[in-house]
Rosetta silent file (secondary structure, phi, psi, omega in degrees, C-alpha in Angstrom):
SEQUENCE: XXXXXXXXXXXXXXXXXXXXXXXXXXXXXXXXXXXXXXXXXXXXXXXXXXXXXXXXXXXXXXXXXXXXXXXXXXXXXXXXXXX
SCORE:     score description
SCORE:     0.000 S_00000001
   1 L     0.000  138.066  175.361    0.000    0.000    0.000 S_00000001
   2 L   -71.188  169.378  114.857    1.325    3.667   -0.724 S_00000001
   3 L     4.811  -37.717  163.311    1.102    6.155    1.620 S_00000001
   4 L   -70.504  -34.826  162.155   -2.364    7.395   -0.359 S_00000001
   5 L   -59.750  106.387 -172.655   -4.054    4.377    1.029 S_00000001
   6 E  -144.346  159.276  162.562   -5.829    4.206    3.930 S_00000001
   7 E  -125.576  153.658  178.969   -8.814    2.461    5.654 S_00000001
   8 E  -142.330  114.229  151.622  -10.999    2.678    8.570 S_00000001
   9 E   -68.778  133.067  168.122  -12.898   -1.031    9.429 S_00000001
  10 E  -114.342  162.793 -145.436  -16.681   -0.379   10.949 S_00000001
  11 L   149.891  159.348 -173.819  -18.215   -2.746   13.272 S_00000001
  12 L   -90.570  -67.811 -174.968  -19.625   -3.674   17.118 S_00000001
  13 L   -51.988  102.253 -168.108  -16.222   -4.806   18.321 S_00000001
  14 L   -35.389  -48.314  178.405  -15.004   -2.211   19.777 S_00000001
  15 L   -81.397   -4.370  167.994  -10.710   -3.743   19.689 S_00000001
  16 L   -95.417  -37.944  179.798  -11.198   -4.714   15.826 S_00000001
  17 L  -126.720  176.117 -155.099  -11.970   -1.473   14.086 S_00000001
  18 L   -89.475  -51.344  179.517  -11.651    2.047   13.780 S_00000001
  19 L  -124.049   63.968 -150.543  -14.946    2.682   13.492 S_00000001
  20 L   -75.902  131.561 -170.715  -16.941    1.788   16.182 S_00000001
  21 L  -125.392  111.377  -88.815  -20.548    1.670   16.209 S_00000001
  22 L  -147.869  115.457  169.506  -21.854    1.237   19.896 S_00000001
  23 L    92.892  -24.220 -166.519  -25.346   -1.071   20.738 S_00000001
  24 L   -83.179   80.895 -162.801  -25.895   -2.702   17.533 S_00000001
  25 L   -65.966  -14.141 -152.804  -26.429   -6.364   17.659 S_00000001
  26 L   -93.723    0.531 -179.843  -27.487   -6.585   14.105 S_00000001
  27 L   -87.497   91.761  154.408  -23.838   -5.011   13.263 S_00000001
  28 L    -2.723  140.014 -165.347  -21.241   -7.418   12.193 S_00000001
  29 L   -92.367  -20.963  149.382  -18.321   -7.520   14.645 S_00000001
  30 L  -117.999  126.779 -178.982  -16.110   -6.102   11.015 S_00000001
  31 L   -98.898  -60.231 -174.043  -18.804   -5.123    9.444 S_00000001
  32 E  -150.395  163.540 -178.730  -17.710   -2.742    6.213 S_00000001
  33 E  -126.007  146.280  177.359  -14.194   -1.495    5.220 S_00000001
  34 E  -110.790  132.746  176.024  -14.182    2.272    3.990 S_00000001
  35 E  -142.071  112.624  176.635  -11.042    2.830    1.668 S_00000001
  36 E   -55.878  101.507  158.705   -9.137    5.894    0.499 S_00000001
  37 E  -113.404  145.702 -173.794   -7.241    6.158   -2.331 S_00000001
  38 L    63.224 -128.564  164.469   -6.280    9.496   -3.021 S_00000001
  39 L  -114.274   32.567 -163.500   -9.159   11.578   -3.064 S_00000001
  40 E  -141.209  114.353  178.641  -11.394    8.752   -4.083 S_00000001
  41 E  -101.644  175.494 -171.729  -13.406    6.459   -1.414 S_00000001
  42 E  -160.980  148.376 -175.168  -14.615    2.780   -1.470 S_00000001
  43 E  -116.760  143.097 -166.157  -16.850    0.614    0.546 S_00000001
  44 E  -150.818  141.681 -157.693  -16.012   -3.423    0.901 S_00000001
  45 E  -124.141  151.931 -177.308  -18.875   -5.026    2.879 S_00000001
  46 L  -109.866   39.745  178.546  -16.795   -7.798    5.203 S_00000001
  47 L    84.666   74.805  153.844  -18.883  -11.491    5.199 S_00000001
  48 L   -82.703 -156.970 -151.105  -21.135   -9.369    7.397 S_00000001
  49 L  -134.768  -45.487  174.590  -24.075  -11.116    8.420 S_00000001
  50 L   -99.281   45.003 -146.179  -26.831   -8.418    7.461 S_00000001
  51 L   -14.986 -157.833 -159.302  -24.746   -7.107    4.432 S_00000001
  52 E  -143.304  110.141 -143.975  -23.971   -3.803    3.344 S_00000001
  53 E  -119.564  157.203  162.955  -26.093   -1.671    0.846 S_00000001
  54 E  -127.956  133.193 -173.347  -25.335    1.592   -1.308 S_00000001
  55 L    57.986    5.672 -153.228  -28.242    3.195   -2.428 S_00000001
  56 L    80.670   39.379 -178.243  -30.586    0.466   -1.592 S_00000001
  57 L  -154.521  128.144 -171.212  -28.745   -2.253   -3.226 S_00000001
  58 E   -90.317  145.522  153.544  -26.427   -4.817   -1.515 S_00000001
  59 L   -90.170  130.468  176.842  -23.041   -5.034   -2.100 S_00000001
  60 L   -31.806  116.861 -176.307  -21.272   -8.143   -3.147 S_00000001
  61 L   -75.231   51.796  145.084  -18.455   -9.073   -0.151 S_00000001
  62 L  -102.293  -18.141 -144.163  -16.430   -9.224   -3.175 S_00000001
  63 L  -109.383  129.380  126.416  -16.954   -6.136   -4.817 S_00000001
  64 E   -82.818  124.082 -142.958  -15.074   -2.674   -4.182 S_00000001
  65 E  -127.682  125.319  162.069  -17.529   -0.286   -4.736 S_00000001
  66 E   -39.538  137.494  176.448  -17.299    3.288   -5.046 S_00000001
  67 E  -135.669  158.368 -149.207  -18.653    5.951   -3.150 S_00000001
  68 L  -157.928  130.239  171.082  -19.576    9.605   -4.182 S_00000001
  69 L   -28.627  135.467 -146.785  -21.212   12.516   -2.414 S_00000001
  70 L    59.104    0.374 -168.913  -24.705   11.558   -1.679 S_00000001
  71 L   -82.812  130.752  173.783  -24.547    8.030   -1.593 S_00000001
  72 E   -98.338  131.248 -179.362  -26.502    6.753    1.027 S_00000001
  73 E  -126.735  146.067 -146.196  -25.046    3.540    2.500 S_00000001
  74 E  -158.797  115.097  168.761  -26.875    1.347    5.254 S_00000001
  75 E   -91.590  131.427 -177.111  -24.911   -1.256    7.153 S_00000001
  76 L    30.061 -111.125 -176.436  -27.977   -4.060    8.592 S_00000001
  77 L  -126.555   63.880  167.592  -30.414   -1.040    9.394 S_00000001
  78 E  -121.998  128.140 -174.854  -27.973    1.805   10.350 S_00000001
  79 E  -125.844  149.159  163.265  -27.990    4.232    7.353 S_00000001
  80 E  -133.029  168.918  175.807  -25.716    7.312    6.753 S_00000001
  81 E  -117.697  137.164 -165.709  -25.261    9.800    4.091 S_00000001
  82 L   -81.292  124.772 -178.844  -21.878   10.167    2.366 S_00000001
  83 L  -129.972    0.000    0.000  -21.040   14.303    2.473 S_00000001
């Protein structure tokens, strides 16, 4: 990985990720990977159990998937908006 590359894991275990999200049993213990390159993010949904959706459409735990101002993305039923 360069230097331009970075990630933040999201998720219920508090000592596995970055990006902890607090109460949620229905939240994967790694849940989703967020990933920088550059000035360009990406979402990677992680085996999670309740997936990982962008716009109302799950993503493949294969798939790197872009993300773009406005994209709403909704880990099991916790949804944010991308700004």
């Amino acid at each position: 990985w360069s230097s331009d590359v970075c990630s933040s894991d999201l998720g219920r275990k508090i000592d596995l990720v970055n990006g902890y999200i607090e109460n949620q049993d229905v939240i994967s213990k790694i849940h989703a990977r967020i990933i920088r390159v550059g000035n360009n993010f990406f979402i990677k949904d992680e085996e999670s159990l309740n997936g990982t959706y962008l716009n109302d459409k799950k993503i493949n735990e294969d798939d790197v998937t872009p993300l773009k101002i406005g994209d709403i993305v909704k880990l099991a039923n916790i949804e944010f908006k991308i700004k």
